[in-house]
Amino acid sequence: MSVNVNILDDKKVEDIIYFVKDGDTISSVADKFCVKINDLIFDNDLSYNDVIESGDILWIRKRNTAIYIVKPLDTLDSISQKFN
């Protein structure tokens, strides 16, 4: 089996190249990697009607996300400064 991989400048080391397995759907892959379905579709030049098949390759872009528990006296400004 040979696989052609195009390296794109905007891909990061933290990103994941995923090989689709039997039974995977766009929704299940998005859930597996905690990404939004819309982002997965956009990042892989898919459409909402596309069906992924075993052996397809998907790029899973890890976006900068954080969970923060708001504390008393926090403001949107003070929180945004903590996370730049």
Coordinates of N, CA and C in Angstrom, one line a residue:
M1 N 0.8 -1.2 0.0 CA 0.0 0.0 0.0 C 0.9 1.2 0.0
S2 N 0.6 2.2 -0.9 CA 1.4 3.4 -0.9 C 0.4 4.6 -0.6
V3 N 0.9 5.5 0.1 CA 0.1 6.7 0.4 C 0.8 7.9 0.0
N4 N 0.1 8.8 -0.7 CA 0.7 10.1 -1.1 C 0.3 11.1 -0.1
V5 N 1.2 11.8 0.5 CA 0.9 12.8 1.6 C 1.5 14.1 1.1
N6 N 0.6 15.1 1.1 CA 1.1 16.4 0.7 C 1.3 17.2 2.1
I7 N 2.5 17.7 2.3 CA 2.8 18.5 3.5 C 2.4 19.9 3.2
L8 N 1.6 20.5 4.0 CA 1.2 21.9 3.8 C 1.8 22.7 4.9
D9 N 2.1 23.9 4.6 CA 2.8 24.8 5.6 C 2.0 25.1 6.8
D10 N 0.7 25.1 6.7 CA -0.2 25.5 7.8 C -0.5 24.3 8.8
K11 N 0.0 23.1 8.5 CA -0.2 21.9 9.3 C 0.8 22.0 10.5
K12 N 0.4 21.7 11.7 CA 1.3 21.8 12.8 C 1.6 20.3 13.4
V13 N 2.6 20.2 14.2 CA 3.0 18.9 14.7 C 1.9 18.4 15.6
E14 N 1.1 19.3 16.2 CA 0.0 18.8 17.1 C -1.2 18.3 16.4
D15 N -1.3 18.6 15.1 CA -2.4 18.1 14.3 C -2.3 16.6 14.1
I16 N -3.4 16.0 13.7 CA -3.5 14.5 13.6 C -3.8 14.2 12.2
I17 N -3.2 13.2 11.6 CA -3.6 12.6 10.3 C -4.3 11.3 10.7
Y18 N -5.6 11.2 10.4 CA -6.4 10.0 10.8 C -6.8 9.2 9.6
F19 N -6.5 7.9 9.7 CA -7.0 7.0 8.7 C -8.3 6.4 9.0
V20 N -9.3 6.7 8.2 CA -10.7 6.3 8.5 C -10.8 4.8 8.5
K21 N -11.6 4.3 9.5 CA -11.8 2.9 9.7 C -13.3 2.5 9.4
D22 N -13.5 1.2 9.1 CA -14.9 0.8 8.9 C -15.8 1.3 10.0
G23 N -17.0 1.8 9.5 CA -18.0 2.3 10.5 C -17.8 3.7 10.9
D24 N -16.7 4.4 10.6 CA -16.5 5.8 10.9 C -17.4 6.6 10.1
T25 N -17.9 7.7 10.7 CA -18.6 8.7 10.0 C -18.0 10.1 10.3
I26 N -18.3 11.1 9.6 CA -17.8 12.4 9.9 C -18.1 12.8 11.3
S27 N -19.3 12.5 11.7 CA -19.8 12.8 13.1 C -19.0 12.0 14.1
S28 N -18.8 10.7 13.9 CA -18.1 9.9 14.9 C -16.6 10.3 15.0
V29 N -16.0 10.7 13.9 CA -14.6 11.1 13.9 C -14.5 12.5 14.7
A30 N -15.4 13.4 14.4 CA -15.4 14.7 15.1 C -15.6 14.4 16.6
D31 N -16.5 13.6 17.0 CA -16.7 13.2 18.4 C -15.4 12.6 19.0
K32 N -14.8 11.7 18.3 CA -13.6 11.0 18.8 C -12.5 12.0 19.1
F33 N -12.3 13.0 18.3 CA -11.2 14.0 18.5 C -11.7 15.3 19.1
C34 N -12.9 15.4 19.5 CA -13.5 16.6 20.2 C -13.3 17.8 19.3
V35 N -13.7 17.7 18.0 CA -13.7 18.8 17.1 C -15.1 19.0 16.6
K36 N -15.3 20.2 16.1 CA -16.6 20.5 15.5 C -16.8 19.9 14.2
I37 N -17.9 19.3 13.9 CA -18.2 18.7 12.6 C -17.9 19.7 11.4
N38 N -18.3 21.0 11.6 CA -18.1 22.0 10.6 C -16.6 22.2 10.3
D39 N -15.8 22.2 11.4 CA -14.4 22.4 11.2 C -13.8 21.2 10.5
L40 N -14.2 20.0 10.8 CA -13.6 18.8 10.2 C -14.0 18.8 8.7
I41 N -15.2 19.2 8.4 CA -15.6 19.3 7.0 C -14.8 20.3 6.2
F42 N -14.7 21.5 6.8 CA -14.0 22.6 6.2 C -12.5 22.3 6.0
D43 N -11.9 21.8 7.0 CA -10.4 21.5 7.0 C -10.1 20.4 5.9
N44 N -11.0 19.6 5.6 CA -10.8 18.5 4.7 C -11.4 18.6 3.3
D45 N -11.9 19.8 3.1 CA -12.5 20.1 1.8 C -13.7 19.2 1.5
L46 N -14.5 18.8 2.5 CA -15.6 18.0 2.3 C -16.9 18.8 2.2
S47 N -18.0 18.1 1.8 CA -19.3 18.8 1.9 C -20.1 18.0 2.9
Y48 N -21.2 18.6 3.2 CA -22.1 17.9 4.2 C -22.7 16.6 3.7
N49 N -22.7 16.4 2.4 CA -23.3 15.2 1.8 C -22.2 14.1 1.6
D50 N -20.9 14.4 1.8 CA -19.9 13.5 1.6 C -19.9 12.3 2.6
V51 N -19.6 11.2 2.1 CA -19.5 10.0 3.0 C -18.0 9.6 3.0
I52 N -17.5 9.4 4.2 CA -16.1 8.9 4.3 C -16.0 7.4 4.3
E53 N -14.9 6.9 3.8 CA -14.8 5.4 3.6 C -13.5 4.9 4.3
S54 N -13.5 3.7 4.6 CA -12.3 3.1 5.2 C -11.1 3.3 4.3
G55 N -10.0 3.8 4.9 CA -8.8 4.1 4.1 C -8.7 5.6 3.8
D56 N -9.8 6.3 3.8 CA -9.7 7.8 3.6 C -8.8 8.4 4.7
I57 N -8.2 9.5 4.3 CA -7.3 10.2 5.3 C -7.9 11.5 5.6
L58 N -8.0 11.8 6.9 CA -8.5 13.1 7.4 C -7.5 13.8 8.2
W59 N -7.5 15.1 8.0 CA -6.6 16.0 8.8 C -7.5 16.5 10.0
I60 N -7.0 16.3 11.2 CA -7.7 16.7 12.4 C -6.8 17.9 12.9
R61 N -7.3 19.1 12.8 CA -6.6 20.3 13.3 C -6.9 20.5 14.7
K62 N -5.9 20.5 15.6 CA -6.1 20.8 17.0 C -6.1 22.3 17.2
R63 N -7.2 22.8 17.5 CA -7.4 24.2 17.8 C -7.1 24.5 19.2
N64 N -6.6 25.8 19.4 CA -6.3 26.2 20.8 C -7.6 26.4 21.5
T65 N -7.9 25.5 22.5 CA -9.1 25.6 23.3 C -8.7 25.5 24.8
A66 N -9.5 26.1 25.6 CA -9.2 26.0 27.0 C -10.6 26.0 27.8
I67 N -10.6 25.3 28.9 CA -11.8 25.3 29.7 C -11.3 26.1 31.0
Y68 N -12.1 27.1 31.3 CA -11.8 28.0 32.4 C -13.0 28.1 33.3
I69 N -12.8 27.9 34.6 CA -13.9 28.1 35.5 C -13.8 29.5 36.0
V70 N -14.9 30.3 35.8 CA -14.9 31.7 36.2 C -14.9 31.8 37.7
K71 N -14.1 32.7 38.2 CA -14.0 33.0 39.6 C -14.6 34.3 40.0
P72 N -15.0 34.5 41.2 CA -15.6 35.8 41.6 C -14.7 36.9 41.2
L73 N -15.2 38.0 40.7 CA -14.5 39.2 40.3 C -13.8 39.1 38.9
D74 N -13.9 37.9 38.3 CA -13.4 37.8 36.9 C -14.2 38.6 36.0
T75 N -13.5 39.2 35.0 CA -14.2 39.9 34.0 C -13.8 39.3 32.6
L76 N -14.5 39.6 31.6 CA -14.1 39.1 30.3 C -12.7 39.6 29.9
D77 N -12.4 40.9 30.3 CA -11.1 41.4 30.0 C -10.0 40.7 30.8
S78 N -10.2 40.4 32.1 CA -9.2 39.8 32.9 C -8.9 38.3 32.4
I79 N -10.0 37.7 32.0 CA -9.9 36.3 31.5 C -9.1 36.3 30.2
S80 N -9.5 37.2 29.3 CA -8.8 37.3 28.0 C -7.3 37.6 28.1
Q81 N -7.0 38.4 29.1 CA -5.6 38.7 29.3 C -4.8 37.5 29.8
K82 N -5.4 36.6 30.6 CA -4.8 35.4 31.1 C -4.4 34.5 29.9
F83 N -5.2 34.5 28.9 CA -5.0 33.5 27.8 C -4.6 34.2 26.5
N84 N -4.2 35.5 26.6 CA -3.7 36.3 25.5 C -4.8 36.3 24.4

